[in-house]
mmCIF file of C-alpha atoms and ligand atoms in Angstrom:
data_model
loop_
_atom_site.group_PDB
_atom_site.id
_atom_site.type_symbol
_atom_site.label_atom_id
_atom_site.label_comp_id
_atom_site.label_asym_id
_atom_site.label_seq_id
_atom_site.Cartn_x
_atom_site.Cartn_y
_atom_site.Cartn_z
ATOM 1 C CA MET A 275 1.373 -17.950 49.571
ATOM 2 C CA ASN A 276 -0.964 -18.398 46.662
ATOM 3 C CA GLN A 277 -3.848 -17.450 48.904
ATOM 4 C CA LYS A 278 -1.972 -14.398 50.152
ATOM 5 C CA ILE A 279 -1.442 -13.047 46.643
ATOM 6 C CA TYR A 280 -5.023 -13.693 45.626
ATOM 7 C CA ARG A 281 -6.146 -11.945 48.853
ATOM 8 C CA GLU A 282 -3.932 -8.993 47.992
ATOM 9 C CA LEU A 283 -5.511 -8.882 44.530
ATOM 10 C CA SER A 284 -9.112 -9.404 45.683
ATOM 11 C CA THR A 285 -9.840 -5.685 45.302
ATOM 12 C CA PHE A 286 -8.414 -5.640 41.758
ATOM 13 C CA ALA A 287 -11.753 -4.787 40.148
ATOM 14 C CA SER A 288 -12.725 -2.074 42.630
ATOM 15 C CA GLY A 289 -10.843 0.764 40.933
ATOM 16 C CA ALA A 290 -8.329 1.625 38.226
ATOM 17 C CA SER A 291 -5.897 -1.324 38.403
ATOM 18 C CA LEU A 292 -3.367 -3.114 36.268
ATOM 19 C CA LEU A 293 -1.374 -6.351 36.325
ATOM 20 C CA ILE A 294 1.445 -6.680 33.801
ATOM 21 C CA ARG A 295 4.122 -9.318 33.211
ATOM 22 C CA TYR A 296 6.825 -8.739 30.593
ATOM 23 C CA PRO A 297 8.082 -11.733 28.530
ATOM 24 C CA GLN A 298 10.106 -14.252 30.542
ATOM 25 C CA GLU A 299 10.085 -12.060 33.674
ATOM 26 C CA ASP A 300 9.430 -13.746 36.999
ATOM 27 C CA LYS A 301 7.704 -10.741 38.508
ATOM 28 C CA VAL A 302 4.385 -9.035 38.004
ATOM 29 C CA ARG A 303 3.785 -5.322 38.399
ATOM 30 C CA TYR A 304 0.558 -4.383 40.138
ATOM 31 C CA TYR A 305 -0.875 -0.867 39.883
ATOM 32 C CA HIS A 306 -3.808 -0.204 42.195
ATOM 33 C CA ASP A 307 -5.634 2.497 44.139
ATOM 34 C CA SER A 308 -4.846 4.608 41.136
ATOM 35 C CA HIS A 309 -6.603 7.093 38.884
ATOM 36 C CA PHE A 310 -6.369 7.354 35.136
ATOM 37 C CA VAL A 311 -4.856 10.444 33.621
ATOM 38 C CA LEU A 312 -6.516 11.007 30.214
ATOM 39 C CA LEU A 313 -4.275 12.099 27.345
ATOM 40 C CA ASP A 314 -5.405 13.449 23.968
ATOM 41 C CA LYS A 315 -2.368 12.645 21.905
ATOM 42 C CA ILE A 316 0.739 10.483 21.912
ATOM 43 C CA GLU A 317 3.003 13.525 22.237
ATOM 44 C CA ASP A 318 1.511 14.166 25.724
ATOM 45 C CA LEU A 319 3.279 11.012 26.914
ATOM 46 C CA LYS A 320 6.611 12.862 26.972
ATOM 47 C CA PHE A 321 5.890 14.224 30.428
ATOM 48 C CA GLN A 322 4.586 10.985 31.932
ATOM 49 C CA ARG A 323 6.023 7.917 33.622
ATOM 50 C CA GLY A 324 3.944 4.760 34.004
ATOM 51 C CA PHE A 325 1.464 2.570 32.153
ATOM 52 C CA VAL A 326 -0.163 3.675 28.916
ATOM 53 C CA PHE A 327 -3.183 2.206 27.106
ATOM 54 C CA ALA A 328 -4.078 3.662 23.704
ATOM 55 C CA PRO A 329 -6.979 2.898 21.329
ATOM 56 C CA PHE A 330 -6.649 1.692 17.730
ATOM 57 C CA ASP A 331 -8.108 4.921 16.363
ATOM 58 C CA LEU A 332 -6.784 7.937 18.250
ATOM 59 C CA ALA A 333 -9.470 10.107 16.620
ATOM 60 C CA SER A 334 -12.320 7.868 17.856
ATOM 61 C CA GLY A 335 -12.919 9.918 20.999
ATOM 62 C CA LEU A 336 -11.522 7.164 23.253
ATOM 63 C CA PRO A 337 -8.753 8.681 25.368
ATOM 64 C CA ILE A 338 -5.211 7.431 25.830
ATOM 65 C CA LEU A 339 -5.259 6.154 29.425
ATOM 66 C CA HIS A 340 -2.265 6.602 31.683
ATOM 67 C CA LEU A 341 -1.600 5.133 35.153
ATOM 68 C CA PRO A 342 1.213 6.976 36.987
ATOM 69 C CA GLU A 343 4.190 4.925 38.146
ATOM 70 C CA ASN A 344 4.057 5.868 41.836
ATOM 71 C CA LYS A 345 1.205 3.403 42.489
ATOM 72 C CA CYS A 346 3.111 0.268 41.433
ATOM 73 C CA VAL A 347 4.141 -2.710 43.593
ATOM 74 C CA GLU A 348 5.978 -5.826 42.410
ATOM 75 C CA LEU A 349 4.833 -9.392 43.093
ATOM 76 C CA SER A 350 7.143 -12.362 42.693
ATOM 77 C CA LEU A 351 5.797 -14.956 40.241
ATOM 78 C CA ASP A 352 7.540 -18.000 41.673
ATOM 79 C CA LYS A 353 5.145 -17.911 44.608
ATOM 80 C CA ILE A 354 2.085 -18.376 42.431
ATOM 81 C CA GLU A 355 0.730 -21.810 41.552
ATOM 82 C CA ILE A 356 -1.628 -22.098 38.643
ATOM 83 C CA ASP A 357 -4.229 -24.796 38.031
ATOM 84 C CA PRO A 358 -3.701 -26.784 34.810
ATOM 85 C CA ILE A 359 -5.798 -25.512 31.912
ATOM 86 C CA ASP A 360 -7.669 -27.735 29.424
ATOM 87 C CA LEU A 361 -7.012 -27.278 25.742
ATOM 88 C CA ASP A 362 -9.894 -25.850 23.761
ATOM 89 C CA ASN A 363 -10.095 -27.641 20.414
ATOM 90 C CA ARG A 364 -13.629 -26.723 19.405
ATOM 91 C CA GLN A 365 -14.498 -25.861 15.797
ATOM 92 C CA PHE A 366 -16.047 -22.489 15.016
ATOM 93 C CA PRO A 367 -17.860 -22.358 11.662
ATOM 94 C CA ILE A 368 -17.407 -19.287 9.515
ATOM 95 C CA THR A 369 -20.227 -16.713 9.701
ATOM 96 C CA ASP A 370 -22.022 -14.953 6.836
ATOM 97 C CA LEU A 371 -20.996 -11.613 8.308
ATOM 98 C CA TYR A 372 -17.308 -12.564 8.063
ATOM 99 C CA ARG A 373 -17.777 -13.807 4.466
ATOM 100 C CA ARG A 374 -19.322 -10.466 3.500
ATOM 101 C CA GLU A 375 -16.649 -8.362 5.187
ATOM 102 C CA PHE A 376 -13.884 -10.532 3.752
ATOM 103 C CA ALA A 377 -15.324 -10.033 0.239
ATOM 104 C CA THR A 378 -15.380 -6.237 0.718
ATOM 105 C CA PHE A 379 -11.785 -6.138 2.027
ATOM 106 C CA ASN A 380 -10.484 -8.620 -0.539
ATOM 107 C CA HIS A 381 -12.070 -6.681 -3.388
ATOM 108 C CA ALA A 382 -10.471 -3.441 -2.171
ATOM 109 C CA VAL A 383 -6.957 -4.977 -2.187
ATOM 110 C CA ALA A 384 -7.503 -6.914 -5.430
ATOM 111 C CA SER A 385 -8.584 -3.701 -7.183
ATOM 112 C CA GLY A 386 -5.243 -2.120 -6.266
ATOM 113 C CA GLU A 387 -6.782 0.535 -3.999
ATOM 114 C CA PHE A 388 -4.772 -0.855 -1.044
ATOM 115 C CA HIS A 389 -1.536 -2.834 -0.750
ATOM 116 C CA LYS A 390 -2.913 -4.540 2.334
ATOM 117 C CA LEU A 391 -5.884 -4.324 4.736
ATOM 118 C CA VAL A 392 -6.358 -6.004 8.114
ATOM 119 C CA LEU A 393 -9.837 -7.388 8.775
ATOM 120 C CA ALA A 394 -10.708 -8.124 12.402
ATOM 121 C CA ARG A 395 -13.714 -9.575 14.195
ATOM 122 C CA GLU A 396 -14.893 -10.398 17.694
ATOM 123 C CA ALA A 397 -16.236 -13.630 19.189
ATOM 124 C CA LYS A 398 -18.734 -12.945 21.968
ATOM 125 C CA VAL A 399 -18.979 -15.303 24.943
ATOM 126 C CA GLY A 400 -21.290 -15.196 27.957
ATOM 127 C CA LEU A 401 -19.365 -15.432 31.228
ATOM 128 C CA ASN A 402 -20.186 -16.373 34.747
ATOM 129 C CA MET A 403 -17.534 -15.108 37.133
ATOM 130 C CA THR A 404 -17.090 -12.916 40.157
ATOM 131 C CA ASP A 405 -14.775 -9.932 40.462
ATOM 132 C CA ASP A 406 -12.349 -11.813 42.712
ATOM 133 C CA GLN A 407 -11.778 -14.431 39.958
ATOM 134 C CA TYR A 408 -10.207 -11.984 37.487
ATOM 135 C CA PRO A 409 -6.649 -12.374 38.852
ATOM 136 C CA GLN A 410 -6.872 -16.125 38.112
ATOM 137 C CA LEU A 411 -7.539 -15.291 34.465
ATOM 138 C CA PHE A 412 -4.421 -13.177 34.389
ATOM 139 C CA PHE A 413 -2.183 -15.835 35.972
ATOM 140 C CA SER A 414 -3.554 -18.538 33.639
ATOM 141 C CA LEU A 415 -2.599 -16.380 30.664
ATOM 142 C CA VAL A 416 0.836 -15.699 32.179
ATOM 143 C CA SER A 417 1.497 -19.438 32.468
ATOM 144 C CA LEU A 418 0.240 -20.212 28.941
ATOM 145 C CA MET A 419 2.134 -17.410 27.186
ATOM 146 C CA PRO A 420 5.684 -17.120 28.646
ATOM 147 C CA SER A 421 7.003 -15.239 25.585
ATOM 148 C CA ALA A 422 4.190 -12.696 25.420
ATOM 149 C CA CYS A 423 3.637 -9.454 27.289
ATOM 150 C CA VAL A 424 0.586 -10.282 29.425
ATOM 151 C CA TYR A 425 -1.602 -7.619 31.019
ATOM 152 C CA MET A 426 -4.987 -7.163 32.632
ATOM 153 C CA LEU A 427 -6.462 -3.718 33.135
ATOM 154 C CA HIS A 428 -9.591 -2.747 35.021
ATOM 155 C CA ILE A 429 -11.259 0.457 33.868
ATOM 156 C CA PRO A 430 -14.097 1.462 36.223
ATOM 157 C CA THR A 431 -17.458 1.372 34.342
ATOM 158 C CA LYS A 432 -15.717 -0.052 31.230
ATOM 159 C CA GLY A 433 -14.687 -3.440 32.591
ATOM 160 C CA ILE A 434 -11.616 -5.536 32.014
ATOM 161 C CA TRP A 435 -9.123 -5.665 29.149
ATOM 162 C CA ILE A 436 -6.851 -8.704 29.135
ATOM 163 C CA GLY A 437 -4.284 -9.799 26.567
ATOM 164 C CA ALA A 438 -1.027 -11.584 25.734
ATOM 165 C CA SER A 439 0.780 -9.756 22.949
ATOM 166 C CA PRO A 440 3.692 -11.115 20.904
ATOM 167 C CA GLU A 441 4.276 -7.807 19.072
ATOM 168 C CA ILE A 442 6.623 -5.041 20.246
ATOM 169 C CA LEU A 443 5.670 -1.605 18.958
ATOM 170 C CA LEU A 444 8.676 0.140 20.531
ATOM 171 C CA HIS A 445 11.186 -0.954 23.143
ATOM 172 C CA SER A 446 13.564 1.840 24.058
ATOM 173 C CA PHE A 447 16.456 1.614 26.537
ATOM 174 C CA GLU A 448 19.535 3.636 27.479
ATOM 175 C CA SER A 449 21.731 2.630 24.519
ATOM 176 C CA GLY A 450 19.149 2.252 21.757
ATOM 177 C CA ALA A 451 15.775 0.839 20.831
ATOM 178 C CA GLU A 452 14.035 -1.916 18.919
ATOM 179 C CA THR A 453 10.836 -2.601 17.065
ATOM 180 C CA MET A 454 9.635 -5.389 14.774
ATOM 181 C CA ALA A 455 7.594 -6.272 11.746
ATOM 182 C CA LEU A 456 5.339 -9.123 12.852
ATOM 183 C CA ALA A 457 2.983 -10.215 10.113
ATOM 184 C CA GLY A 458 2.227 -13.383 8.188
ATOM 185 C CA SER A 459 0.763 -16.292 10.148
ATOM 186 C CA VAL A 460 0.278 -20.031 9.840
ATOM 187 C CA SER A 461 -0.846 -22.656 12.354
ATOM 188 C CA ASN A 462 1.857 -23.627 14.802
ATOM 189 C CA LEU A 463 1.936 -27.377 14.163
ATOM 190 C CA ASN A 464 5.559 -28.054 13.349
ATOM 191 C CA ASN A 465 8.801 -26.190 12.860
ATOM 192 C CA LYS A 466 8.496 -23.807 9.982
ATOM 193 C CA SER A 467 10.970 -21.975 7.770
ATOM 194 C CA PRO A 468 9.998 -18.492 6.517
ATOM 195 C CA GLU A 469 9.818 -19.851 2.916
ATOM 196 C CA SER A 470 7.204 -22.432 3.948
ATOM 197 C CA PHE A 471 4.799 -19.573 4.824
ATOM 198 C CA GLY A 472 4.171 -19.025 1.095
ATOM 199 C CA SER A 473 4.269 -15.919 -1.077
ATOM 200 C CA LYS A 474 1.031 -14.349 0.253
ATOM 201 C CA ASN A 475 2.429 -14.299 3.826
ATOM 202 C CA LEU A 476 5.891 -13.184 2.711
ATOM 203 C CA HIS A 477 4.425 -10.333 0.710
ATOM 204 C CA GLU A 478 2.101 -9.312 3.539
ATOM 205 C CA HIS A 479 5.133 -9.281 5.825
ATOM 206 C CA GLU A 480 7.185 -7.193 3.426
ATOM 207 C CA VAL A 481 4.514 -4.457 3.412
ATOM 208 C CA VAL A 482 5.085 -4.022 7.165
ATOM 209 C CA VAL A 483 8.893 -4.150 6.876
ATOM 210 C CA ASN A 484 8.836 -1.439 4.178
ATOM 211 C CA TYR A 485 6.486 0.716 6.224
ATOM 212 C CA ILE A 486 8.701 0.614 9.355
ATOM 213 C CA GLU A 487 11.768 1.369 7.224
ATOM 214 C CA ASP A 488 10.002 4.398 5.731
ATOM 215 C CA VAL A 489 9.062 5.723 9.183
ATOM 216 C CA LEU A 490 12.613 5.385 10.555
ATOM 217 C CA LYS A 491 14.208 6.873 7.435
ATOM 218 C CA CYS A 492 11.762 9.754 7.452
ATOM 219 C CA LEU A 493 12.715 10.529 11.077
ATOM 220 C CA ASP A 494 16.422 10.146 10.265
ATOM 221 C CA ILE A 495 16.898 7.361 12.787
ATOM 222 C CA PRO A 496 19.798 4.939 12.128
ATOM 223 C CA TYR A 497 18.703 1.282 12.263
ATOM 224 C CA HIS A 498 19.484 -2.164 10.988
ATOM 225 C CA THR A 499 17.290 -5.174 10.416
ATOM 226 C CA LYS A 500 18.024 -8.788 11.285
ATOM 227 C CA PRO A 501 17.084 -11.656 8.959
ATOM 228 C CA ILE A 502 13.447 -12.717 8.844
ATOM 229 C CA GLU A 503 12.613 -15.440 11.396
ATOM 230 C CA THR A 504 9.603 -17.424 12.575
ATOM 231 C CA VAL A 505 8.141 -17.164 16.082
ATOM 232 C CA PRO A 506 5.444 -19.255 17.738
ATOM 233 C CA ALA A 507 2.663 -17.481 19.659
ATOM 234 C CA GLY A 508 0.094 -19.905 21.101
ATOM 235 C CA LYS A 509 -1.458 -21.878 18.252
ATOM 236 C CA VAL A 510 -0.040 -19.670 15.478
ATOM 237 C CA CYS A 511 3.410 -19.023 14.161
ATOM 238 C CA HIS A 512 4.406 -15.623 12.731
ATOM 239 C CA LEU A 513 7.008 -14.138 10.441
ATOM 240 C CA ARG A 514 9.138 -11.586 12.286
ATOM 241 C CA THR A 515 11.792 -9.109 11.146
ATOM 242 C CA PRO A 516 13.548 -7.499 14.139
ATOM 243 C CA PHE A 517 14.658 -3.853 13.828
ATOM 244 C CA SER A 518 17.491 -2.460 15.995
ATOM 245 C CA ILE A 519 17.900 1.268 16.449
ATOM 246 C CA ASP A 520 21.534 2.032 17.105
ATOM 247 C CA GLU A 521 21.286 5.230 19.131
ATOM 248 C CA PRO A 522 19.348 6.282 22.247
ATOM 249 C CA LEU A 523 16.028 7.987 21.552
ATOM 250 C CA SER A 524 14.911 11.047 23.504
ATOM 251 C CA LEU A 525 11.413 10.974 25.038
ATOM 252 C CA GLU A 526 10.337 13.424 22.402
ATOM 253 C CA MET A 527 11.671 11.245 19.574
ATOM 254 C CA MET A 528 10.093 8.127 21.117
ATOM 255 C CA ALA A 529 6.711 9.847 21.064
ATOM 256 C CA ARG A 530 7.253 10.820 17.423
ATOM 257 C CA VAL A 531 8.258 7.270 16.442
ATOM 258 C CA VAL A 532 5.200 5.791 18.173
ATOM 259 C CA ALA A 533 2.875 8.381 16.649
ATOM 260 C CA ARG A 534 4.204 7.572 13.159
ATOM 261 C CA LEU A 535 4.329 3.794 13.576
ATOM 262 C CA HIS A 536 0.892 3.325 15.111
ATOM 263 C CA PRO A 537 -1.093 1.664 13.657
ATOM 264 C CA THR A 538 1.328 -0.244 11.438
ATOM 265 C CA PRO A 539 0.044 -2.241 8.454
ATOM 266 C CA ALA A 540 0.345 -5.322 10.705
ATOM 267 C CA VAL A 541 -3.015 -4.263 12.203
ATOM 268 C CA ALA A 542 -4.396 -1.594 9.807
ATOM 269 C CA GLY A 543 -3.274 -1.317 6.174
ATOM 270 C CA LEU A 544 -1.548 0.668 3.488
ATOM 271 C CA PRO A 545 -1.866 3.491 2.479
ATOM 272 C CA LYS A 546 -2.314 4.169 6.182
ATOM 273 C CA GLU A 547 -4.886 6.992 6.444
ATOM 274 C CA ASN A 548 -7.158 5.557 3.752
ATOM 275 C CA ALA A 549 -6.878 2.095 5.267
ATOM 276 C CA MET A 550 -7.930 3.450 8.683
ATOM 277 C CA ARG A 551 -10.964 5.144 7.088
ATOM 278 C CA PHE A 552 -11.821 1.971 5.154
ATOM 279 C CA ILE A 553 -11.625 -0.207 8.281
ATOM 280 C CA ILE A 554 -13.735 2.176 10.348
ATOM 281 C CA ASP A 555 -16.377 2.362 7.578
ATOM 282 C CA ASN A 556 -16.474 -1.300 6.575
ATOM 283 C CA GLU A 557 -15.689 -3.444 9.614
ATOM 284 C CA SER A 558 -18.734 -4.099 11.828
ATOM 285 C CA LEU A 559 -16.389 -4.432 14.816
ATOM 286 C CA GLN A 560 -15.800 -1.547 17.203
ATOM 287 C CA ARG A 561 -12.090 -2.078 17.784
ATOM 288 C CA ASP A 562 -11.880 0.284 20.766
ATOM 289 C CA TYR A 563 -8.531 -0.571 22.395
ATOM 290 C CA TYR A 564 -7.973 -3.770 20.341
ATOM 291 C CA ALA A 565 -5.012 -3.197 17.952
ATOM 292 C CA GLY A 566 -4.092 -0.120 19.986
ATOM 293 C CA PHE A 567 -0.973 -0.279 22.147
ATOM 294 C CA PHE A 568 -0.087 -0.692 25.810
ATOM 295 C CA GLY A 569 2.942 -0.874 28.086
ATOM 296 C CA LEU A 570 5.235 1.010 30.404
ATOM 297 C CA TRP A 571 6.466 4.426 29.346
ATOM 298 C CA ASN A 572 9.736 5.760 30.769
ATOM 299 C CA VAL A 573 9.878 3.410 33.779
ATOM 300 C CA ASP A 574 13.387 2.474 35.073
ATOM 301 C CA ASN A 575 14.835 4.277 32.014
ATOM 302 C CA GLN A 576 12.969 2.008 29.635
ATOM 303 C CA THR A 577 9.865 2.142 27.497
ATOM 304 C CA SER A 578 8.265 -1.116 26.368
ATOM 305 C CA LEU A 579 5.141 -0.759 24.285
ATOM 306 C CA TYR A 580 3.263 -3.686 22.718
ATOM 307 C CA VAL A 581 0.460 -3.873 20.162
ATOM 308 C CA ASN A 582 -2.786 -4.852 21.918
ATOM 309 C CA LEU A 583 -3.400 -8.260 20.314
ATOM 310 C CA ARG A 584 -4.682 -11.663 21.500
ATOM 311 C CA CYS A 585 -6.917 -9.755 23.832
ATOM 312 C CA ALA A 586 -10.490 -9.502 25.113
ATOM 313 C CA ASN A 587 -12.749 -7.005 26.780
ATOM 314 C CA ILE A 588 -15.020 -8.263 29.582
ATOM 315 C CA GLN A 589 -17.938 -6.100 30.530
ATOM 316 C CA TYR A 590 -21.537 -6.215 31.754
ATOM 317 C CA SER A 591 -23.844 -5.663 28.788
ATOM 318 C CA SER A 592 -25.911 -2.507 29.122
ATOM 319 C CA ASN A 593 -29.265 -4.092 28.155
ATOM 320 C CA ASP A 594 -29.464 -7.297 30.240
ATOM 321 C CA ALA A 595 -26.598 -6.880 32.751
ATOM 322 C CA ASN A 596 -25.000 -10.202 31.710
ATOM 323 C CA LEU A 597 -21.223 -10.486 31.723
ATOM 324 C CA VAL A 598 -19.919 -10.683 28.134
ATOM 325 C CA GLY A 599 -16.416 -11.325 26.817
ATOM 326 C CA ARG A 600 -15.460 -9.963 23.378
ATOM 327 C CA ILE A 601 -12.452 -11.858 22.057
ATOM 328 C CA PHE A 602 -10.681 -10.032 19.225
ATOM 329 C CA ALA A 603 -8.579 -11.219 16.308
ATOM 330 C CA GLY A 604 -7.738 -10.145 12.802
ATOM 331 C CA GLY A 605 -5.486 -10.925 9.899
ATOM 332 C CA GLY A 606 -3.930 -9.274 6.872
ATOM 333 C CA ILE A 607 -5.972 -9.485 3.653
ATOM 334 C CA MET A 608 -4.087 -9.600 0.352
ATOM 335 C CA PRO A 609 -5.393 -10.129 -3.212
ATOM 336 C CA SER A 610 -4.701 -13.886 -3.013
ATOM 337 C CA SER A 611 -6.183 -14.381 0.507
ATOM 338 C CA GLN A 612 -8.742 -17.162 0.961
ATOM 339 C CA CYS A 613 -11.770 -16.510 3.157
ATOM 340 C CA GLU A 614 -11.758 -19.900 4.989
ATOM 341 C CA GLU A 615 -8.036 -19.648 5.724
ATOM 342 C CA GLU A 616 -8.332 -16.123 7.100
ATOM 343 C CA TRP A 617 -11.247 -17.174 9.288
ATOM 344 C CA GLN A 618 -9.272 -20.134 10.659
ATOM 345 C CA GLU A 619 -6.357 -17.803 11.418
ATOM 346 C CA THR A 620 -8.651 -15.654 13.583
ATOM 347 C CA VAL A 621 -9.990 -18.794 15.323
ATOM 348 C CA LEU A 622 -6.436 -19.864 16.172
ATOM 349 C CA LYS A 623 -5.503 -16.373 17.357
ATOM 350 C CA GLN A 624 -8.557 -16.292 19.638
ATOM 351 C CA SER A 625 -7.916 -19.746 21.088
ATOM 352 C CA VAL A 626 -5.555 -18.743 23.890
ATOM 353 C CA ILE A 627 -8.038 -16.275 25.376
ATOM 354 C CA ARG A 628 -10.853 -18.804 24.899
ATOM 355 C CA GLN A 629 -8.783 -21.297 26.831
ATOM 356 C CA VAL A 630 -8.360 -19.077 29.894
ATOM 357 C CA LEU A 631 -12.057 -18.097 29.793
ATOM 358 C CA LYS A 632 -13.210 -21.721 29.475
ATOM 359 C CA PRO A 633 -13.827 -22.377 33.216
ATOM 360 C CA TYR A 634 -16.177 -19.365 33.301
ATOM 361 C CA LEU A 635 -18.165 -19.895 30.054
ATOM 362 C CA ASN A 636 -21.903 -19.514 30.506
ATOM 363 C CA GLU A 637 -23.160 -22.154 28.084
HETATM 364 C C1 ISJ B 158 -4.229 -8.598 13.835
HETATM 365 C C2 ISJ B 158 -3.656 -9.524 14.581
HETATM 366 O O1 ISJ B 158 -2.352 -9.918 14.440
HETATM 367 C C3 ISJ B 158 -1.496 -9.241 13.557
HETATM 368 C C4 ISJ B 158 -1.637 -9.759 12.192
HETATM 369 C C5 ISJ B 158 -0.882 -10.811 11.747
HETATM 370 C C6 ISJ B 158 -1.148 -11.420 10.400
HETATM 371 O O2 ISJ B 158 -2.031 -10.942 9.674
HETATM 372 O O3 ISJ B 158 -0.504 -12.418 10.030
HETATM 373 C C7 ISJ B 158 0.164 -11.313 12.544
HETATM 374 C C8 ISJ B 158 0.520 -10.710 13.700
HETATM 375 C C9 ISJ B 158 -0.086 -9.439 14.096
HETATM 376 O O4 ISJ B 158 0.675 -8.376 13.625
HETATM 377 C C10 ISJ B 158 -4.388 -10.170 15.713
HETATM 378 O O5 ISJ B 158 -3.788 -10.985 16.420
HETATM 379 O O6 ISJ B 158 -5.573 -9.866 15.906
#
């Protein structure tokens, strides 16, 4: 049966294709033989039904990609066996580039110009794998991250995006909707209470909570929050405040909520527009679709969008035609942030993708 599914997926990387598994679900949705519809703005989603993949910076020139629903088949997960995966416990020393960028970001928050800024970076790895091995990557990630939304997308000429996100941007269903503030991270070594995260993490979290509240109030949407909680995601543990929206949202309102929320200060900063400008000008990383959002829009009367985190892009490099993986991670910078700690947080956030890429590393 395993073989049959892998045979069915052997043409995954020959066109526009997607595999997606929602948290705790025992099925995978497979979109194939499809074509991307390119959208300019979030509001254009109103008329669509299917998968959506949006960049971090909607003004960057990268389009919002949409795969229509009619090309989807469902695969049952209980028929898939996955090889055990080794833990990756390597150390990754901090780079001078990260020290410099941290200093720039930290100075900008310490000076009071920003309440918070998120600094991200990429780790590049050389890979040795064939197109028919990509589905194995996806199923390894599915087995490692049962509570995450796991996806793998093939974009012809742009390669693969793969990720396992713990962060809902907007989940909307017939009777209401939900979103969350997910920010503030520590290593996931033992059970943690929110207080044990320390004041820097609690404050960084509060910035996101206040921002989401402002967006919902501004749109006149009734909501309530649940008490702050801690959630594990791979080797890190986060602070989370769940938001429940107590009335159904129209497609038009959903698009407005998403357009206002994205990008939240969990991945960008505050004040929002200035923080976006600052990140684009001062981060050496090209975020592309990292810290954008993805998920199903208006499928089976539901919309489930996630922030594109714990992800990587795999592509042939244009100069030497080698296959390169760019593994992304970032973290919120506050006045009291410490460079080494922030670096370690990104190492931990990258570890789950490193783990699934390990069998294919070219080193
Ligand atoms: C930016 C990332 O994660 C975000 C930042 C967090 C933080 O700074 O504590 C926590 C969860 C996410 O909202 C990432 O994973 O790359």
